[in-house]
Amino acid sequence: MASEDITKLAESLAKTKVGGGQLSFKGQSLKLNTAEDAEGVIKQIEEFDGLEALRLEGNTVGVEAAKVIAKALEKKSELKRCHWSDMFTGRLRSEIPPALISLGDALITAGAQLVELDLSDNAFGPDGVRGFEALLKSPACYTLQELKLNNCGMGIGGGKILAAALKECHRKSSAQGKPLALKIFVAGRNRLENDGATALAEAFGIIGTLEEVHMPQNGINHPGITALAQAFAINPLLKVINLNDNTFTEKGAVAMAETLKALRQIEVINFGDCLVRSKGAVAIADAVKEGLHKLKELNLSFCEIKRDAALTVAEAIEDKAELEKLDLNGNCLGEEGCEQLQEILEGFNMAAVLGSLSDDEGEEEEDEEEEEDEDEEEEEEEEEEEQQQLKERGQGEQESLTPKKIIDSQDSTPVPSPPVDIATFLAFPSPEKLLRLGPKCSVLIAQQTDTSDVEKVVTTLLRISSVFKDEAPVKTAVHETTDALMRKAFTSATFNSDAFITSLLIHMGLLKSEEKIKAVPSLYGILMTLNHMVQQDYFPKSLAPVLSAFVTKPNRALDSCSFACHMLLQTLHQL
């Protein structure tokens, strides 16, 4: 270890905060790669009597350093709080699971009884959940009250692993007479989607002690929202529900409204940017009006709520003496509607609780556009439900709200899936359709795409990437199909690479266009696909700086895909 590195480490350690049983290395930007690098940290841990909280946020810990830190923790039986967010900056994803396993094993060996575990802002993906799975199932977590996993890129697979571990922890702890009593659960920006949310909902229903649930920006639609609503109904101590930037639609909003009627401790409801729409808002307003006397904050911003429904929400809060904030910004009230809203609240002497209405979308003159959107949404939902039914029948599963009742595969005859062709997949893409196209799909899609037409290439790429999932079969199919298409395009003499990247950025909503082009609803799939593309020999390295510049710029469309952004930017940086 160089002398200047030792000096820097010594200066950082001098800033270490000690007090109240807490040892903090927070934000010191320590680069702990080897056992030697970690010597100063280990020394302080070993010499700290009565260690109850260890803060390692804002540093970067490698596999070898994690092993020796873990060795020091093996004797710290009083440790209760692990603040370990953002502690793997710049690490390969493959490094994180073994580091977490070492640290987790140490806590188990020490006989620690954790109260808080925070692993937020560590881009470990589904494999990373395996890294602390054993810890979650162990006696060290029987006492866990706060679990924070914000912005970890767990995906559906990670969500399912996490849910299973929580259920196992509850089962084992219950057998010892002290059931897991988790109070705070945080897992925003993890791309859990419906399957991950539904798995976690089952765990929540078993636990039953939650007080706060934060799951914003997870790509959850009404089936997942409904599953969560059913689980929340049997967690009577809930005070905070934050599901911001998921997609309720009317079905999810109505289900959640029914649950709210059964909850008596609710203080914060954050359903902003959740597309509850007018009917959903009215259902939520009814729930608020019937009870929720402890309500302090209600956020229904950017939900496509029209004037009359917004006024119904305002009328519902008349007797909510504890209310501090009502957010209805970004809806469709119009100037007159905004004035009426303010008048209603002034009549209740509650004008001060109303947030800004500066982003109001204005009152729509006709309902045709919304009706068309709702019809399209219903068709998509029907198709989704039909595909799910086919999938369940094919797997021999019974029709049930819970996935527990599985028919033995020998007792049921799988229903053959309907045939799929390239045109059907590109018109209505789904992971199942892509897999059913078979091993030749990559070649067929490339052959049928006119690569001299940049717009067709961009559209096809976006359709393929839209079905991306972390599960190996789907991921492999997306990668292989993308490679065949883009290799053909980039090696064609008539293909304009600059026009391609410009068009792609416009369709992603990262670059403005004079033409009105609707951006793709989610960037997760295309960002993860680009992360693969830029590493291939066919991808022009001259496009990397352009891509990096636009993905780095602040953009609301990227907020819900921070894990995918991080992965892509890290790859681009290494090129």
XYZ file of C-alpha atoms in Angstrom:
575
model
C 0.000 0.000 0.000
C 1.605 3.332 -1.097
C 2.483 5.862 1.615
C 0.168 8.488 0.111
C -2.699 5.984 0.224
C -1.984 5.277 3.897
C -1.957 9.020 4.621
C -5.277 9.485 2.862
C -6.814 6.563 4.746
C -5.527 7.926 8.052
C -7.083 11.320 7.320
C -10.397 9.680 6.477
C -10.370 7.564 9.600
C -9.688 10.669 11.664
C -13.102 11.903 10.522
C -14.800 8.740 11.697
C -17.762 9.552 13.923
C -18.190 7.599 17.108
C -21.025 7.914 19.579
C -24.115 6.270 20.954
C -22.842 2.813 20.057
C -22.375 3.903 16.430
C -19.200 3.703 14.349
C -19.476 5.686 11.121
C -17.316 5.737 8.012
C -20.140 7.390 6.068
C -19.216 9.314 2.925
C -15.450 8.958 3.294
C -14.965 7.525 -0.231
C -12.698 4.781 1.097
C -11.528 2.345 -1.599
C -11.174 -0.921 0.271
C -9.945 -3.550 -2.160
C -7.550 -5.701 -0.177
C -7.165 -6.837 3.417
C -4.371 -4.297 3.780
C -6.632 -1.476 2.585
C -9.143 -2.339 5.308
C -6.686 -2.525 8.229
C -7.660 0.866 9.678
C -11.378 0.087 9.476
C -10.877 -3.331 11.073
C -8.846 -1.857 13.917
C -11.601 0.594 14.805
C -14.272 -2.104 14.657
C -12.257 -4.442 16.868
C -11.530 -1.722 19.430
C -15.130 -0.492 19.591
C -16.864 -1.941 22.646
C -20.649 -2.201 22.493
C -20.898 -1.652 18.724
C -24.612 -1.293 17.881
C -24.558 0.506 14.524
C -22.034 0.396 11.670
C -22.201 2.941 8.851
C -20.319 2.074 5.678
C -22.299 4.219 3.210
C -20.461 6.110 0.508
C -17.421 3.845 0.340
C -16.499 0.954 -1.935
C -15.760 -2.482 -0.482
C -14.229 -5.333 -2.493
C -14.458 -9.065 -1.880
C -11.161 -9.401 0.014
C -11.791 -6.331 2.152
C -15.299 -7.580 2.949
C -13.859 -10.891 4.198
C -11.538 -9.284 6.736
C -14.167 -6.741 7.849
C -16.511 -9.688 8.323
C -13.913 -11.433 10.480
C -13.842 -8.391 12.762
C -17.652 -8.416 12.986
C -17.816 -12.023 14.143
C -17.321 -10.878 17.750
C -19.820 -7.999 17.620
C -22.928 -9.659 19.029
C -24.506 -6.334 20.040
C -24.668 -5.016 16.460
C -28.243 -4.003 15.629
C -28.114 -1.563 12.716
C -26.226 -2.055 9.446
C -26.222 1.107 7.332
C -24.626 -0.381 4.246
C -26.127 1.574 1.368
C -23.965 2.718 -1.580
C -20.935 0.691 -0.510
C -20.097 -1.068 -3.777
C -19.546 1.903 -6.119
C -17.596 0.879 -9.215
C -17.693 -2.822 -8.354
C -18.605 -5.529 -10.818
C -21.955 -7.159 -10.100
C -20.137 -10.461 -9.657
C -18.145 -9.002 -6.733
C -21.150 -7.978 -4.655
C -22.803 -11.337 -3.749
C -19.625 -12.903 -2.239
C -18.945 -9.698 -0.288
C -22.492 -9.724 1.099
C -22.262 -13.425 1.934
C -19.085 -12.830 3.981
C -20.655 -9.949 5.908
C -23.917 -11.827 6.446
C -22.179 -14.973 7.672
C -20.253 -12.856 10.171
C -23.452 -11.435 11.634
C -24.890 -14.938 11.970
C -21.702 -16.197 13.634
C -21.702 -13.242 16.032
C -25.238 -13.999 17.123
C -26.286 -10.454 16.265
C -29.959 -9.502 16.437
C -30.520 -6.897 13.750
C -33.149 -4.183 13.948
C -32.237 -2.373 10.716
C -30.608 -3.510 7.474
C -30.067 -0.892 4.756
C -28.547 -2.052 1.460
C -30.048 0.691 -0.722
C -28.287 2.141 -3.785
C -26.215 -0.973 -4.363
C -26.727 -2.075 -7.968
C -26.515 -5.791 -7.217
C -29.459 -7.069 -9.279
C -31.229 -10.401 -8.660
C -27.949 -12.225 -7.908
C -27.201 -9.764 -5.137
C -30.337 -10.811 -3.270
C -28.823 -14.295 -3.077
C -25.912 -12.646 -1.282
C -27.989 -11.782 1.793
C -30.693 -14.442 1.437
C -29.116 -16.675 4.126
C -28.829 -13.709 6.489
C -32.530 -12.893 6.088
C -33.478 -16.478 6.905
C -31.203 -16.639 9.957
C -31.838 -15.828 13.659
C -29.887 -12.596 13.090
C -32.955 -11.210 11.293
C -35.734 -12.625 13.477
C -35.731 -9.218 15.229
C -35.578 -7.143 12.033
C -37.839 -4.073 12.022
C -36.528 -2.035 9.069
C -35.458 -3.447 5.698
C -34.312 -0.899 3.114
C -33.473 -1.998 -0.424
C -34.119 1.106 -2.479
C -32.638 1.302 -5.986
C -30.935 -2.094 -6.087
C -32.172 -3.365 -9.455
C -33.583 -6.553 -7.931
C -36.024 -7.186 -10.764
C -38.783 -9.784 -10.662
C -36.369 -12.605 -9.828
C -34.829 -10.724 -6.924
C -38.264 -9.779 -5.632
C -39.313 -13.418 -5.562
C -36.129 -14.497 -3.767
C -36.615 -11.714 -1.224
C -40.267 -12.639 -0.640
C -39.389 -16.298 -0.081
C -36.640 -15.353 2.376
C -39.001 -13.106 4.371
C -41.600 -15.872 4.567
C -38.978 -18.347 5.724
C -37.724 -15.890 8.334
C -41.278 -15.440 9.632
C -41.844 -19.211 9.727
C -38.638 -19.933 11.631
C -39.004 -17.027 14.051
C -42.631 -17.978 14.729
C -41.505 -21.505 15.606
C -39.363 -19.949 18.321
C -42.285 -17.947 19.678
C -41.128 -14.536 18.421
C -42.495 -13.953 14.894
C -40.723 -11.516 12.583
C -42.344 -8.100 13.195
C -41.105 -6.024 10.252
C -42.271 -2.399 10.462
C -40.612 -0.541 7.580
C -40.079 -1.921 4.068
C -38.385 0.144 1.361
C -37.843 -1.157 -2.184
C -38.323 1.696 -4.655
C -36.774 1.698 -8.133
C -36.301 -2.064 -8.367
C -38.356 -3.001 -11.423
C -40.332 -5.546 -9.414
C -43.295 -5.416 -11.827
C -46.442 -7.426 -11.153
C -44.811 -10.771 -10.395
C -42.288 -9.362 -7.939
C -44.923 -7.207 -6.230
C -47.342 -10.124 -5.973
C -44.679 -12.349 -4.390
C -43.857 -9.645 -1.847
C -47.569 -9.059 -1.193
C -47.888 -12.663 -0.086
C -45.000 -12.151 2.344
C -46.566 -8.921 3.657
C -49.840 -10.725 4.280
C -48.049 -13.333 6.375
C -46.020 -10.779 8.361
C -48.940 -8.448 9.181
C -46.961 -5.873 11.229
C -45.950 -3.319 8.579
C -46.172 0.387 9.389
C -44.500 1.855 6.299
C -44.234 0.513 2.749
C -42.271 2.440 0.125
C -42.312 0.847 -3.351
C -42.251 3.725 -5.882
C -41.175 3.355 -9.514
C -41.427 -0.405 -9.887
C -43.451 -0.850 -13.070
C -46.357 -2.365 -11.143
C -49.739 -2.483 -12.917
C -53.201 -3.210 -11.543
C -52.703 -6.969 -10.874
C -49.710 -6.227 -8.646
C -51.407 -3.210 -7.064
C -54.464 -5.330 -6.254
C -52.284 -8.012 -4.651
C -50.560 -5.360 -2.538
C -53.919 -3.860 -1.550
C -55.116 -7.234 -0.305
C -51.919 -7.634 1.741
C -52.120 -4.114 3.170
C -55.628 -4.837 4.432
C -54.182 -7.359 6.897
C -51.478 -4.970 8.107
C -53.663 -2.788 10.365
C -50.742 -0.719 11.710
C -49.894 0.805 8.319
C -49.154 4.527 8.516
C -47.363 5.244 5.233
C -48.077 3.839 1.753
C -45.815 5.174 -1.000
C -46.464 3.634 -4.414
C -45.574 6.707 -6.464
C -45.033 6.265 -10.203
C -46.637 2.865 -10.686
C -49.748 2.284 -12.821
C -52.944 1.731 -10.844
C -55.627 2.469 -13.455
C -59.208 2.285 -12.171
C -58.973 -1.396 -11.178
C -55.956 -0.922 -8.960
C -57.244 2.343 -7.497
C -60.598 0.810 -6.546
C -58.887 -2.172 -4.904
C -56.583 0.140 -2.950
C -59.526 2.352 -1.940
C -61.315 -0.643 -0.444
C -58.220 -1.436 1.603
C -57.929 2.151 2.833
C -61.407 1.849 4.312
C -60.138 -0.917 6.579
C -57.034 0.946 7.783
C -57.231 3.336 10.724
C -53.627 4.494 11.244
C -52.858 5.870 7.770
C -50.945 9.162 7.812
C -49.376 9.365 4.342
C -50.792 8.237 0.994
C -48.523 8.817 -1.991
C -50.164 7.663 -5.206
C -48.681 10.457 -7.329
C -48.052 9.682 -11.005
C -50.015 6.445 -10.639
C -52.673 7.017 -13.327
C -55.583 6.492 -10.936
C -57.731 8.665 -13.264
C -61.057 10.169 -12.299
C -62.943 7.038 -11.276
C -60.052 5.846 -9.178
C -59.748 9.268 -7.529
C -63.440 9.249 -6.592
C -63.055 5.775 -5.034
C -60.061 6.979 -3.006
C -61.992 10.110 -1.992
C -64.817 7.924 -0.652
C -62.317 5.985 1.458
C -60.808 9.206 2.794
C -64.216 10.620 3.619
C -65.308 7.503 5.527
C -62.304 7.469 7.873
C -58.538 8.108 7.851
C -58.774 10.771 10.564
C -54.992 10.657 11.103
C -54.239 11.492 7.458
C -51.439 14.057 7.094
C -50.584 13.858 3.403
C -52.499 12.853 0.273
C -50.660 12.884 -3.058
C -52.687 12.270 -6.222
C -50.579 14.429 -8.534
C -50.133 13.674 -12.243
C -52.878 11.059 -12.270
C -55.059 12.298 -15.190
C -57.814 13.348 -12.766
C -60.475 15.682 -14.177
C -62.111 18.642 -12.473
C -65.197 17.026 -10.928
C -63.209 14.133 -9.479
C -60.583 16.517 -8.077
C -63.315 18.570 -6.403
C -64.696 15.347 -4.889
C -61.268 14.662 -3.406
C -61.172 18.176 -1.940
C -64.618 17.759 -0.374
C -63.527 14.453 1.197
C -60.865 16.080 3.393
C -63.252 18.491 5.156
C -62.873 16.955 8.626
C -59.239 15.844 8.360
C -57.808 18.035 11.106
C -54.335 16.474 10.873
C -53.936 17.053 7.109
C -50.844 19.038 6.187
C -50.613 18.559 2.424
C -52.940 17.819 -0.493
C -51.175 17.456 -3.848
C -53.360 17.512 -6.960
C -50.822 19.142 -9.283
C -50.429 17.974 -12.883
C -54.047 16.868 -13.352
C -56.742 18.134 -15.728
C -58.662 20.784 -13.761
C -58.394 23.831 -15.980
C -58.205 27.402 -14.707
C -61.794 27.402 -13.468
C -61.345 24.021 -11.786
C -58.241 25.228 -9.942
C -60.177 28.234 -8.656
C -63.091 26.038 -7.536
C -60.697 23.715 -5.749
C -59.156 26.598 -3.849
C -62.608 27.981 -2.954
C -63.712 24.626 -1.480
C -60.603 24.416 0.697
C -60.956 28.055 1.768
C -64.486 27.201 2.869
C -62.998 24.520 5.153
C -60.285 26.953 6.288
C -57.774 24.518 4.757
C -56.393 26.507 1.816
C -52.887 26.252 3.260
C -52.716 22.464 2.753
C -53.097 22.688 -1.040
C -49.850 22.264 -2.956
C -48.937 24.076 -6.149
C -51.146 23.659 -9.220
C -48.571 25.170 -11.592
C -48.333 22.032 -13.751
C -52.071 21.609 -14.274
C -52.728 20.123 -17.715
C -55.886 22.154 -18.343
C -59.419 20.927 -18.696
C -60.063 18.658 -21.685
C -62.768 19.858 -24.045
C -63.819 16.366 -25.065
C -63.479 12.849 -23.735
C -62.686 11.073 -26.965
C -58.947 10.818 -26.402
C -59.336 9.449 -22.875
C -62.029 7.004 -23.978
C -59.733 5.725 -26.719
C -56.909 5.346 -24.197
C -59.185 3.458 -21.808
C -60.436 1.168 -24.586
C -56.857 0.458 -25.615
C -55.896 -0.157 -22.001
C -58.821 -2.577 -21.519
C -57.822 -4.481 -24.645
C -54.230 -4.738 -23.409
C -55.407 -5.880 -19.992
C -57.692 -8.504 -21.521
C -54.816 -9.768 -23.657
C -52.555 -9.834 -20.580
C -55.135 -11.795 -18.577
C -55.695 -14.206 -21.456
C -51.950 -14.835 -21.743
C -51.724 -15.392 -18.001
C -54.602 -17.906 -18.110
C -52.928 -19.772 -20.957
C -49.675 -19.772 -19.044
C -51.335 -21.051 -15.889
C -53.224 -23.783 -17.719
C -50.033 -24.796 -19.491
C -48.244 -25.119 -16.179
C -51.138 -27.015 -14.645
C -51.992 -24.293 -12.129
C -55.464 -23.905 -10.645
C -57.340 -20.611 -10.957
C -56.514 -18.926 -7.627
C -55.646 -15.554 -6.121
C -52.585 -17.102 -4.476
C -49.922 -19.176 -6.213
C -49.904 -21.869 -3.519
C -52.296 -24.377 -5.073
C -50.364 -26.176 -7.764
C -51.734 -29.218 -9.535
C -49.231 -32.003 -9.980
C -47.942 -31.903 -13.544
C -48.766 -35.582 -13.975
C -52.447 -34.905 -13.259
C -52.976 -32.226 -15.878
C -52.533 -32.025 -19.625
C -50.851 -28.808 -20.774
C -52.901 -26.716 -23.176
C -50.872 -26.079 -26.331
C -49.998 -22.415 -26.876
C -51.413 -20.782 -30.005
C -48.895 -20.314 -32.849
C -47.037 -17.006 -33.128
C -45.444 -15.378 -36.175
C -43.022 -12.451 -36.461
C -45.736 -9.948 -37.372
C -47.833 -10.903 -34.333
C -44.875 -10.551 -32.001
C -43.866 -7.135 -33.370
C -47.462 -5.885 -33.235
C -48.087 -7.099 -29.669
C -44.710 -7.992 -28.154
C -44.454 -10.121 -25.016
C -41.722 -12.353 -23.532
C -43.874 -15.450 -24.041
C -44.372 -14.712 -27.760
C -40.671 -14.126 -28.299
C -39.805 -17.468 -26.704
C -42.509 -19.266 -28.682
C -40.971 -18.008 -31.942
C -38.178 -20.494 -31.321
C -34.420 -20.465 -31.926
C -34.681 -19.074 -35.471
C -36.552 -15.936 -34.416
C -33.415 -13.750 -34.377
C -32.564 -14.625 -37.971
C -36.167 -14.276 -39.151
C -36.686 -10.842 -37.590
C -33.415 -9.575 -39.068
C -34.335 -10.941 -42.498
C -37.774 -9.330 -42.437
C -36.542 -5.885 -41.347
C -35.511 -3.389 -44.028
C -32.284 -2.059 -42.489
C -32.053 0.738 -45.054
C -35.024 2.297 -43.223
C -33.680 3.733 -39.957
C -37.166 4.224 -38.460
C -38.053 0.567 -39.036
C -34.843 -0.560 -37.366
C -35.464 1.695 -34.359
C -39.078 0.565 -34.047
C -38.134 -3.108 -34.285
C -35.337 -2.697 -31.728
C -37.707 -0.984 -29.288
C -40.296 -3.740 -29.716
C -37.710 -6.435 -29.041
C -36.200 -4.656 -26.033
C -39.622 -3.898 -24.524
C -39.969 -7.549 -23.453
C -36.569 -7.669 -21.711
C -36.544 -9.473 -18.367
C -33.738 -10.563 -16.063
C -34.759 -14.220 -16.395
C -32.107 -16.046 -18.448
C -34.289 -17.443 -21.302
C -35.923 -14.081 -22.064
C -32.692 -12.107 -21.646
C -30.842 -14.473 -23.994
C -33.609 -14.321 -26.618
C -33.645 -10.506 -26.525
C -29.848 -10.329 -26.810
C -29.642 -12.801 -29.692
C -32.473 -11.130 -31.618
C -30.961 -7.687 -31.055
C -27.529 -8.879 -32.190
C -28.869 -10.339 -35.425
C -30.837 -7.184 -36.254
C -28.195 -4.604 -35.319
C -25.265 -6.525 -36.793
C -27.102 -6.572 -40.112
C -27.926 -2.857 -39.815
C -24.518 -1.541 -38.776
C -22.666 -3.622 -41.381
C -24.943 -2.382 -44.174
C -23.415 0.277 -46.435
C -26.771 2.076 -46.686
C -27.395 2.306 -42.922
C -26.965 5.768 -41.369
C -25.653 5.256 -37.823
C -25.988 8.912 -36.834
C -29.608 9.019 -37.969
C -30.220 5.805 -36.024
C -28.944 7.130 -32.688
C -30.844 10.401 -33.182
C -34.112 8.601 -33.892
C -33.570 6.203 -30.992
C -33.003 9.074 -28.534
C -36.181 10.781 -29.762
C -38.250 7.623 -29.301
C -36.750 7.228 -25.822
C -37.893 10.740 -24.940
C -34.313 11.937 -24.375
C -34.193 14.238 -27.404
C -36.868 16.632 -28.608
C -38.237 16.457 -32.139
C -40.240 18.850 -34.282
C -42.521 15.952 -35.117
C -44.895 14.663 -32.438
C -43.478 11.253 -31.571
C -44.768 9.346 -28.556
C -41.935 8.155 -26.348
C -41.829 4.539 -25.165
C -43.563 4.128 -21.771
C -40.591 2.488 -20.042
C -36.881 2.801 -20.790
C -35.744 -0.149 -18.663
C -35.765 -2.693 -21.503
C -34.002 -0.526 -24.085
C -31.391 0.658 -21.555
C -30.569 -2.921 -20.551
C -30.478 -3.927 -24.226
C -28.186 -0.999 -25.070
C -25.925 -2.102 -22.219
C -25.494 -5.369 -24.119
C -25.277 -3.753 -27.576
C -22.483 -1.305 -26.802
C -20.222 -4.196 -25.766
C -20.557 -5.957 -29.135
C -18.052 -5.637 -31.969
C -20.719 -4.391 -34.413
C -21.569 -1.297 -32.339
C -19.767 1.850 -33.609
C -17.631 3.186 -30.756
C -18.185 6.713 -32.127
C -21.799 6.561 -30.878
C -20.815 5.844 -27.267
C -20.098 9.497 -26.268
C -23.412 10.633 -27.762
C -25.326 7.952 -25.897
C -23.474 8.707 -22.667
C -24.196 12.447 -22.917
C -27.961 11.992 -23.233
C -28.290 9.255 -20.609
C -26.297 11.402 -18.163
C -28.569 14.454 -18.580
C -31.365 14.787 -15.957
C -34.607 13.461 -17.428
C -37.759 12.338 -15.685
C -38.076 9.373 -18.039
C -34.839 7.973 -16.599
C -35.808 8.341 -12.934
C -37.578 4.983 -12.731
C -34.669 3.203 -14.433
C -31.729 4.350 -12.331
C -30.296 0.832 -12.047
C -30.347 0.339 -15.830
C -28.853 3.832 -16.326
C -26.079 3.022 -13.878
C -25.301 -0.239 -15.650
C -25.179 1.410 -19.099
C -23.078 4.385 -17.972
C -20.655 2.075 -16.168
C -20.251 -0.010 -19.333
C -19.833 3.071 -21.550
C -17.188 4.400 -19.171
C -15.198 1.167 -19.494
C -15.218 1.158 -23.313
